[in-house]
């Protein structure tokens, strides 16, 4: 049967039984490569250490430092040192601060066609530009993959995006993905993988393809992918990695679940308006309005490749940044930075009045360069959610490097085609290859001591599920509790992500400041909640920190999907009321008992619980799959994975 590219790669990596391709059905795949960045990596490596596996079992694992590169206190610096030493000890490559943004560097130096890559960052799909199946996931999933465990996902629907024709001058790869976002919206990719095909593919270089797959994350897609072809070979040769090339394409008569056609011949420059990446209009629609711009930022894992920066330099050469605009530029990697420094393009950028930042995420993650109050900021980045820039009322637009450059020199949102002839910029025949900032793992791992500064605390690990549960209710909350209620973010809390005892002092403090001390005093407890419990982000600390405080089970009316998965991963029993009215009868402090807990879970979906204080009985359900039951019985995914490895 004819297969699309996604089916070919996923089926080659299946570790679960090979059956019919049924979208929505859970499958398990083998992971070839992993990557982490520092903001999520500390937890992933603490979890990996806890599994007791001495060396990673993947073909390649890389730890990057690119997010929290500001060192205004010891915490981030402690994290970097921990990451460096833990990598050396366990067979992981370490990309030092200054070497660049994880996705840009991974594309340049490590990504390979046909491989699976799992990364603890949502823009891991960047490597789809190389023909990898590259998926973003939580830290614990990465730790399991490094230990040799499978990654579980639902069989995706595959969306074919056919690119017809050829991009016209001043129209860029970024304009293609903005067009896809306009069509599919930020929710349109959920449960899907986007596969690019058509004659237009041949006119896009690998870094341009990577811009498109990078921002596929904004579609909510599992990932996006391009075929591996002659352009892939040329790019890999230029990176001194010709040996990593292999051709890959969908069969000619492959079928897809959905199809979209984009005509590159007629595509105009696009721009995403505040405050969503899918709020896209053609730049000409705004050109006549002459919207004044206060800041332009070029960089991020979306648009900071060599050609991106060369195009910027070519536009800026001999011009001056508009006096009302602050132009900030962060090259995506040391490779890009050094190449533009050596060939003089950096001098053209500097001479125009731009401000140069280090090769890191920088303003994309709110590490400096917050715009002024109410400012308009035009960025080559991938996200423009309200407040992400660090300024609550800033209006952030997302556009190509070409449109950013036009805004920088004119001072307003301008159609770059009005700038005249497009300066010619080509991909280099040979990139500058210098991997000294990537440290190889130690050849004598036993001699490496993992350095744990005061910000690195041992990872608490749950115990097997007890035979019976008797525990008081430490907290009763209502509907729509978010992960922000459970585990707040913010400058005070974020640096504590590798320090669970310290971060757990912040659990539920926005709801009840006494919760952490009360839960600790009780030793073990149960939380009662309403509908949509745990909505919001995927942050795993919202399950891990309550687990540290002794929460054994959560009983609610309904869950948000990702938080429920995180509760299971950390061995907290996620139960649901059969009769919602039973919620009303429970008060904080009541003692809840479930006899023969393990036996009841294994016997079926419904369990009988008692409110010992009130002398009543009520029914709850667990809705766990067979695999999830095993994880819960083992006390979480860490223990489960360890038991599987033996
Ligand atoms: Fe970094 Fe922003 Fe990409 S935070 S990994 S540059 S989305």
XYZ file of C-alpha atoms and ligand atoms in Angstrom:
653
model
C 0.000 0.000 0.000
C 1.250 3.482 -0.826
C 2.486 5.373 2.227
C 3.035 8.997 3.083
C 6.339 10.038 4.660
C 4.927 10.214 8.196
C 3.635 6.630 7.981
C 6.978 5.408 6.646
C 9.065 6.883 9.469
C 6.628 6.119 12.296
C 6.117 2.527 11.141
C 9.891 2.028 10.946
C 10.086 3.085 14.614
C 7.062 1.229 15.994
C 7.673 -0.814 19.114
C 4.000 -1.447 19.717
C 2.257 -4.044 17.615
C 1.997 -3.148 13.960
C -1.646 -2.997 13.013
C -3.916 -0.916 10.858
C -3.039 2.792 10.648
C -5.898 4.116 12.805
C -5.774 7.824 13.727
C -6.353 8.310 17.463
C -5.089 4.843 18.450
C -2.181 4.879 20.922
C 1.137 3.685 19.482
C 4.639 3.447 20.938
C 7.749 4.458 19.001
C 11.503 4.124 19.508
C 13.327 7.437 19.902
C 16.700 7.860 18.152
C 17.694 11.311 19.445
C 16.751 13.574 22.354
C 17.388 17.208 23.083
C 16.781 19.338 26.139
C 17.140 23.029 26.874
C 18.193 24.331 30.282
C 14.765 25.512 31.484
C 13.337 21.996 31.214
C 16.580 20.003 31.157
C 17.449 20.101 34.850
C 14.261 18.215 35.734
C 14.653 15.796 32.802
C 18.173 14.853 33.954
C 17.173 14.570 37.630
C 14.476 12.161 36.437
C 16.952 10.296 34.244
C 19.344 9.951 37.190
C 16.509 8.574 39.316
C 16.000 5.763 36.803
C 19.440 4.419 37.638
C 20.464 3.932 33.992
C 24.204 4.727 33.781
C 24.424 5.730 30.089
C 21.772 7.020 27.691
C 20.476 4.382 25.301
C 19.584 6.748 22.468
C 21.803 7.146 19.379
C 22.356 10.759 20.414
C 21.286 13.014 23.260
C 22.191 16.697 23.507
C 21.752 19.125 26.399
C 21.579 22.771 25.301
C 21.822 25.947 27.378
C 19.944 28.739 25.643
C 16.970 29.901 27.735
C 18.049 31.161 31.154
C 21.384 32.594 30.148
C 21.057 35.698 32.341
C 23.054 35.101 35.488
C 21.800 37.717 37.923
C 21.803 35.173 40.780
C 23.568 31.870 41.389
C 20.543 29.710 40.436
C 20.888 29.658 36.636
C 24.678 29.299 36.877
C 24.225 26.346 39.257
C 21.859 24.758 36.761
C 24.371 25.160 33.903
C 27.131 23.495 35.922
C 24.847 20.617 36.890
C 23.796 20.161 33.253
C 27.414 20.097 32.070
C 28.545 17.480 34.555
C 25.457 15.277 34.395
C 25.849 15.217 30.594
C 29.517 14.223 30.816
C 28.661 11.374 33.167
C 25.744 9.834 31.291
C 26.761 9.916 27.628
C 25.101 13.209 26.673
C 26.608 15.949 24.496
C 26.600 19.388 26.142
C 26.157 22.524 24.058
C 27.659 25.341 26.126
C 25.966 28.712 26.715
C 26.929 30.874 23.728
C 26.752 28.018 21.225
C 23.236 28.918 20.211
C 19.556 28.087 20.321
C 18.892 24.357 20.668
C 16.815 23.933 17.499
C 19.130 25.977 15.272
C 22.234 24.126 16.496
C 20.532 20.747 16.312
C 19.578 21.373 12.682
C 23.118 22.460 11.821
C 25.073 19.752 13.584
C 22.903 16.762 14.573
C 19.512 16.306 12.894
C 19.293 13.468 10.354
C 16.645 12.451 7.813
C 14.390 9.595 8.869
C 15.273 9.760 12.571
C 12.942 10.318 15.515
C 13.837 13.216 17.813
C 12.119 13.907 21.132
C 12.844 17.266 22.764
C 11.754 18.950 25.980
C 10.800 22.068 24.066
C 7.704 22.726 22.018
C 9.665 23.883 18.938
C 11.531 20.591 18.561
C 9.639 20.105 15.218
C 12.235 22.484 13.696
C 14.203 19.344 12.770
C 11.268 18.321 10.556
C 12.958 20.582 7.994
C 15.628 17.877 7.799
C 13.109 15.055 7.357
C 13.098 13.951 11.008
C 9.956 13.157 12.984
C 10.717 15.662 15.740
C 8.280 15.990 18.636
C 8.159 18.210 21.738
C 7.293 16.505 25.043
C 7.607 16.786 28.828
C 10.889 16.276 30.674
C 9.873 12.888 32.053
C 9.087 11.604 28.550
C 12.577 12.676 27.466
C 14.116 10.962 30.510
C 12.261 7.737 29.665
C 13.440 7.942 26.035
C 17.055 8.453 27.178
C 16.675 5.358 29.360
C 15.610 3.381 26.296
C 11.854 3.519 26.875
C 9.300 4.062 24.131
C 7.397 7.280 23.510
C 3.605 6.906 23.418
C 1.492 9.034 21.119
C -1.835 8.787 19.392
C -1.591 7.799 15.714
C -1.820 11.193 14.018
C -3.943 12.312 11.123
C -1.631 13.423 8.313
C -2.284 16.766 6.602
C -0.770 17.295 3.160
C 0.287 20.860 2.413
C 1.085 21.075 -1.281
C 3.334 23.970 -2.279
C 2.812 25.031 -5.880
C 5.044 27.418 -7.835
C 7.965 29.374 -6.408
C 8.332 32.148 -3.827
C 8.584 35.608 -5.373
C 11.268 38.153 -4.397
C 10.904 39.490 -0.806
C 8.446 36.700 0.073
C 9.904 34.189 2.523
C 9.410 30.767 4.099
C 7.963 32.578 7.126
C 5.163 33.876 4.911
C 4.288 30.266 3.978
C 3.851 29.123 7.574
C 1.936 32.296 8.429
C -0.383 31.430 5.526
C -0.817 27.882 6.881
C -1.607 29.370 10.310
C -4.161 31.700 8.754
C -5.866 28.722 7.110
C -5.620 26.115 9.881
C -5.598 28.395 13.001
C -3.756 27.679 16.245
C -6.077 24.780 17.057
C -6.148 23.257 13.559
C -3.161 20.949 13.976
C -4.152 19.128 17.173
C -3.643 15.376 16.772
C -2.115 15.880 13.323
C 1.251 15.864 11.545
C 1.703 18.280 8.647
C 3.617 16.881 5.660
C 4.844 19.280 2.939
C 4.885 18.182 -0.694
C 4.747 19.660 -4.188
C 7.054 21.377 -6.652
C 7.584 24.354 -4.293
C 9.467 22.131 -1.834
C 12.452 21.949 -4.200
C 12.894 25.734 -4.070
C 13.265 25.809 -0.279
C 16.578 25.260 1.517
C 16.722 23.175 4.705
C 16.863 26.247 7.032
C 13.821 27.689 5.216
C 11.968 24.405 5.632
C 12.953 24.465 9.304
C 11.343 27.915 9.710
C 8.108 26.346 8.484
C 8.228 23.197 10.630
C 9.341 25.223 13.664
C 6.184 27.280 13.614
C 4.031 24.225 12.970
C 4.100 24.103 16.782
C 1.788 27.125 16.724
C -0.780 25.030 14.816
C -0.904 22.716 17.820
C 0.364 19.967 15.516
C 2.280 16.953 16.833
C 4.985 17.894 14.322
C 5.592 18.893 10.681
C 7.930 17.349 8.124
C 9.557 17.907 4.727
C 10.963 15.173 2.483
C 14.718 14.630 2.370
C 15.950 15.465 -1.145
C 18.784 17.020 -3.111
C 18.540 20.251 -1.053
C 18.911 18.184 2.108
C 22.018 16.542 0.682
C 23.486 19.923 -0.314
C 22.851 21.350 3.171
C 24.359 18.347 4.925
C 27.416 18.463 2.614
C 27.833 22.167 3.424
C 27.707 21.263 7.119
C 30.403 18.613 6.544
C 27.823 15.890 7.208
C 27.222 14.437 3.764
C 27.372 10.959 5.303
C 24.189 11.680 7.286
C 22.126 12.087 4.126
C 19.515 9.629 2.986
C 16.704 10.355 0.518
C 13.145 10.121 1.826
C 9.799 10.858 0.222
C 6.162 9.860 0.288
C 5.010 7.319 -2.293
C 3.584 9.003 -5.380
C 0.022 7.832 -4.725
C 0.096 8.212 -0.936
C -3.145 9.307 0.708
C -3.732 11.935 3.376
C -6.484 12.808 5.852
C -6.631 16.463 4.784
C -5.145 18.537 1.967
C -4.244 22.215 1.632
C -2.759 23.860 -1.470
C -0.667 27.033 -1.313
C 0.334 28.874 -4.475
C 3.753 30.374 -3.846
C 3.606 32.391 -7.086
C 0.857 34.605 -5.663
C 1.767 34.550 -1.963
C 2.404 38.043 -0.507
C 4.413 38.859 2.637
C 2.251 37.996 5.673
C 2.185 39.303 9.226
C 0.559 37.928 12.401
C -1.091 40.701 14.367
C -1.406 40.850 18.166
C -2.004 38.606 20.084
C -2.093 35.295 18.246
C 0.139 33.659 15.604
C -2.944 32.886 13.471
C -4.213 36.478 13.378
C -2.560 36.775 9.961
C -3.077 39.380 7.229
C -1.027 40.225 4.117
C 1.485 42.998 4.903
C 0.073 45.187 2.056
C -3.184 45.414 4.090
C -1.281 47.292 6.821
C 1.206 49.156 4.615
C -1.072 52.117 3.898
C -1.882 52.518 7.612
C 1.784 53.306 8.351
C 1.571 51.761 11.853
C 4.564 53.187 13.781
C 7.008 50.588 15.104
C 9.036 50.990 18.316
C 11.032 47.790 18.359
C 12.182 45.202 15.827
C 13.650 41.907 17.022
C 15.374 39.460 14.671
C 16.351 36.048 16.000
C 14.771 33.059 17.797
C 14.692 29.429 16.719
C 12.316 30.397 13.880
C 14.391 32.888 11.893
C 18.042 33.280 12.783
C 19.856 31.117 10.257
C 22.873 32.294 8.250
C 20.742 33.316 5.254
C 18.256 35.131 7.540
C 21.038 37.248 9.013
C 22.705 37.804 5.631
C 19.385 39.080 4.226
C 19.032 41.422 7.193
C 22.581 42.694 6.671
C 21.993 43.172 2.947
C 18.891 45.305 3.583
C 20.576 47.322 6.347
C 23.835 47.929 4.455
C 24.348 51.664 4.042
C 21.058 52.475 5.816
C 20.256 53.687 9.322
C 17.754 52.158 11.717
C 14.837 54.572 12.099
C 15.372 56.857 15.135
C 12.139 55.658 16.794
C 13.029 51.969 16.424
C 15.221 49.812 18.650
C 16.524 46.964 16.465
C 17.829 43.959 18.410
C 19.466 40.994 16.700
C 20.337 37.588 18.144
C 22.114 35.208 15.727
C 20.749 31.681 16.121
C 24.061 29.991 16.716
C 27.756 30.570 17.172
C 28.193 29.202 13.644
C 25.943 31.922 12.214
C 27.430 34.611 14.487
C 31.020 33.788 13.616
C 30.319 33.514 9.877
C 28.664 36.949 9.699
C 31.464 38.362 11.851
C 34.144 36.987 9.513
C 32.467 37.988 6.239
C 31.710 41.572 7.299
C 27.887 41.310 7.410
C 27.951 41.878 11.173
C 29.705 45.187 10.546
C 26.884 46.252 8.207
C 24.297 45.315 10.853
C 26.208 47.176 13.588
C 26.810 50.221 11.408
C 23.064 50.592 10.835
C 22.543 51.082 14.575
C 21.320 47.599 15.537
C 21.979 46.173 18.985
C 23.580 42.715 18.997
C 22.628 40.114 21.606
C 24.216 36.733 22.346
C 23.221 33.571 20.482
C 20.352 32.499 22.737
C 16.569 32.701 23.100
C 16.873 36.143 24.712
C 13.821 38.356 24.096
C 11.779 35.385 22.821
C 11.608 34.012 26.371
C 11.448 37.473 27.953
C 15.151 37.484 28.925
C 15.682 41.199 28.409
C 14.584 43.622 25.665
C 11.015 44.046 26.941
C 9.436 46.712 24.702
C 8.376 50.071 26.144
C 4.813 50.459 27.464
C 2.198 50.104 24.752
C 4.935 49.664 22.132
C 4.595 48.003 18.738
C 7.247 45.301 18.337
C 7.755 43.473 15.023
C 9.555 40.170 15.538
C 10.846 37.304 13.427
C 9.811 34.977 16.307
C 7.008 32.421 16.603
C 4.778 33.569 19.476
C 3.058 36.853 20.252
C 0.804 36.002 23.179
C -0.100 38.937 25.397
C 2.634 39.666 27.937
C 5.197 37.126 26.582
C 7.507 39.988 25.584
C 7.695 41.073 29.221
C 5.505 44.155 28.640
C 1.840 43.506 29.364
C 0.432 46.085 26.929
C 2.988 45.692 24.113
C 1.603 44.812 20.675
C 3.766 42.129 19.099
C 3.591 41.311 15.370
C 5.280 38.257 13.806
C 6.825 38.492 10.353
C 9.686 37.416 8.100
C 13.197 38.819 8.478
C 12.561 40.817 5.281
C 9.450 42.477 6.754
C 11.314 43.065 10.045
C 14.125 44.765 8.141
C 11.648 46.964 6.271
C 10.064 48.024 9.584
C 13.493 48.758 11.084
C 14.521 51.176 8.354
C 11.153 52.821 7.600
C 9.878 53.022 11.193
C 6.478 51.544 10.306
C 4.962 48.246 9.184
C 5.946 48.353 5.529
C 5.718 45.975 2.582
C 9.358 44.916 2.054
C 8.768 44.844 -1.720
C 8.678 48.667 -1.560
C 12.394 48.639 -0.676
C 13.402 48.038 -4.286
C 15.617 45.289 -5.669
C 16.164 42.300 -3.426
C 19.849 41.899 -2.544
C 21.045 38.470 -3.642
C 21.915 36.159 -0.762
C 22.848 32.512 -1.293
C 23.291 29.607 1.075
C 27.046 29.046 1.536
C 28.804 26.100 -0.136
C 30.540 25.440 3.115
C 29.500 26.442 6.644
C 32.098 27.273 9.249
C 32.443 24.133 11.308
C 33.816 24.472 14.809
C 32.203 22.268 17.431
C 34.421 23.266 20.340
C 31.413 24.548 22.266
C 29.806 21.104 22.091
C 31.430 18.991 24.783
C 31.468 15.251 24.184
C 30.532 12.966 27.061
C 33.355 11.666 29.206
C 35.147 8.517 28.163
C 35.576 7.708 31.847
C 32.114 8.419 33.213
C 32.832 6.775 36.572
C 35.338 9.503 37.364
C 32.902 12.356 36.696
C 31.342 13.965 39.731
C 27.985 15.613 39.092
C 28.206 19.110 40.586
C 25.114 20.068 42.552
C 25.106 23.634 43.758
C 22.579 24.663 46.391
C 19.881 25.025 43.707
C 20.111 21.355 42.673
C 18.216 19.104 45.037
C 17.644 15.350 44.735
C 14.473 14.384 42.891
C 11.746 13.035 45.165
C 10.460 9.712 43.896
C 7.071 8.262 44.771
C 6.559 4.860 46.351
C 4.417 1.984 45.058
C 0.700 2.484 45.467
C -0.370 1.291 48.951
C -2.799 -1.620 49.504
C -5.292 0.801 51.023
C -5.696 4.551 51.253
C -6.723 6.398 54.395
C -5.986 10.105 54.224
C -7.609 13.427 55.097
C -8.696 16.027 52.537
C -5.991 18.700 52.631
C -7.783 21.029 50.202
C -11.136 21.344 48.471
C -11.242 23.588 45.379
C -13.885 24.505 42.789
C -14.085 24.391 38.977
C -11.434 25.455 36.413
C -8.386 25.226 38.658
C -5.358 25.995 36.452
C -1.798 24.732 36.698
C -0.982 28.346 37.609
C -3.200 28.008 40.711
C -1.444 24.769 41.636
C 2.140 25.753 40.782
C 2.557 29.460 40.029
C 5.257 30.617 37.568
C 7.108 33.933 37.825
C 10.600 35.194 38.514
C 10.583 34.016 42.149
C 9.496 30.471 41.397
C 11.104 29.641 38.012
C 14.727 29.424 39.183
C 13.622 26.783 41.735
C 12.614 24.223 39.102
C 15.515 21.918 40.041
C 14.749 22.312 43.758
C 11.479 20.516 44.531
C 11.583 21.060 48.324
C 11.835 24.829 47.727
C 9.365 25.039 44.837
C 6.798 22.975 46.762
C 6.528 25.853 49.271
C 4.604 27.656 46.516
C 1.992 24.956 45.805
C -1.538 26.398 45.909
C -0.400 29.512 47.800
C -2.559 31.674 45.523
C -5.593 29.685 46.702
C -4.602 28.998 50.310
C -1.258 30.287 51.673
C -1.304 27.633 54.420
C -1.636 24.685 52.030
C 2.066 23.693 51.797
C 2.594 23.591 55.572
C -0.748 21.857 56.202
C -0.127 19.179 53.574
C 3.353 18.524 54.923
C 2.043 18.220 58.469
C -0.662 15.750 57.403
C 1.973 13.561 55.732
C -0.451 12.112 53.215
C -3.632 13.643 51.886
C -6.286 13.854 49.164
C -7.341 16.900 47.111
C -10.981 17.397 46.069
C -11.792 19.474 42.971
C -14.514 20.445 40.499
C -14.641 20.437 36.704
C -11.703 20.952 34.291
C -9.141 20.422 37.043
C -5.559 21.316 36.020
C -6.273 23.298 32.849
C -3.498 25.463 31.363
C 0.103 24.574 30.743
C 1.842 21.213 30.645
C 4.073 22.062 33.596
C 4.914 18.834 35.355
C 5.776 20.581 38.631
C 2.008 20.964 39.187
C 1.940 17.200 39.808
C 5.461 16.622 41.120
C 5.381 19.269 43.874
C 2.004 18.130 45.330
C 3.396 14.573 45.231
C 6.367 15.823 47.305
C 3.896 17.302 49.808
C 2.245 13.880 50.253
C -0.836 14.182 48.029
C -1.783 10.608 47.136
C -4.994 11.029 45.157
C -7.072 13.737 43.533
C -10.849 13.298 43.303
C -12.603 15.728 40.945
C -15.601 16.114 38.639
C -13.396 16.224 35.476
C -9.781 16.784 34.390
C -7.828 18.762 31.813
C -6.068 16.130 29.683
C -2.375 16.991 30.109
C -2.537 17.549 33.857
C -4.259 14.203 34.337
C -1.418 12.580 32.347
C 1.102 14.342 34.580
C -0.661 13.097 37.738
C -0.396 9.527 36.407
C 3.270 10.058 35.469
C 4.068 10.999 39.059
C 1.924 8.279 40.652
C -0.928 10.449 41.969
C -4.210 8.599 41.550
C -6.590 10.670 39.371
C -10.146 9.744 40.377
C -13.470 11.136 39.178
C -16.784 11.284 41.066
C -19.467 9.004 39.611
C -22.147 11.229 41.146
C -21.127 14.867 41.103
C -23.398 15.507 44.104
C -20.927 13.571 46.287
C -18.500 16.485 45.796
C -20.831 18.720 47.850
C -20.881 16.327 50.795
C -17.088 16.368 51.324
C -15.366 19.024 53.422
C -11.738 19.904 53.915
C -10.420 17.804 56.829
C -12.753 14.828 56.177
C -10.996 11.477 56.206
C -11.304 9.505 52.953
C -10.680 5.745 52.844
C -10.453 3.313 49.934
C -9.995 -0.291 51.035
C -8.240 -2.851 48.865
C -7.079 -0.006 46.619
C -4.748 -1.984 44.341
C -7.250 -4.825 44.025
C -10.138 -2.480 43.232
C -8.124 -0.647 40.535
C -7.162 -3.884 38.835
C -10.671 -5.329 39.098
C -12.439 -2.596 37.139
C -13.041 1.053 36.499
C -15.305 1.778 39.489
C -14.073 1.982 43.083
C -15.932 2.340 46.376
C -14.630 5.093 48.653
C -15.700 6.061 52.175
C -16.009 9.394 53.875
C -14.985 8.063 57.289
C -15.732 11.378 59.018
C -19.308 11.539 57.696
C -19.891 7.783 57.759
C -20.931 7.686 54.075
C -19.879 5.771 50.972
C -19.471 7.070 47.407
C -18.351 5.786 44.022
C -15.380 7.016 41.974
C -13.883 5.923 38.622
C -10.258 5.792 37.528
C -10.532 5.591 33.665
C -6.957 4.245 33.405
C -5.674 2.173 30.473
C -3.838 -1.064 31.220
C -0.465 0.668 30.838
C -1.558 3.549 33.051
C -2.726 1.102 35.764
C 0.766 -0.429 35.789
C 2.293 3.073 36.074
C 0.001 3.999 38.994
C 0.644 0.695 40.810
C 4.410 1.215 40.410
C 4.153 4.731 41.916
C 4.699 6.652 38.677
C 6.391 6.460 35.314
C 9.917 6.601 36.779
C 9.409 3.487 38.897
C 7.498 1.788 36.074
C 10.320 2.422 33.595
C 12.889 1.154 36.100
C 10.881 -2.029 36.631
C 10.605 -2.551 32.859
C 14.363 -2.163 32.415
C 15.168 -4.995 34.832
Fe 13.950 29.687 22.539
Fe 11.902 31.114 21.755
Fe 12.654 29.048 20.393
S 12.362 30.528 23.841
S 13.601 27.645 21.816
S 13.839 30.889 20.711
S 10.546 29.643 20.870
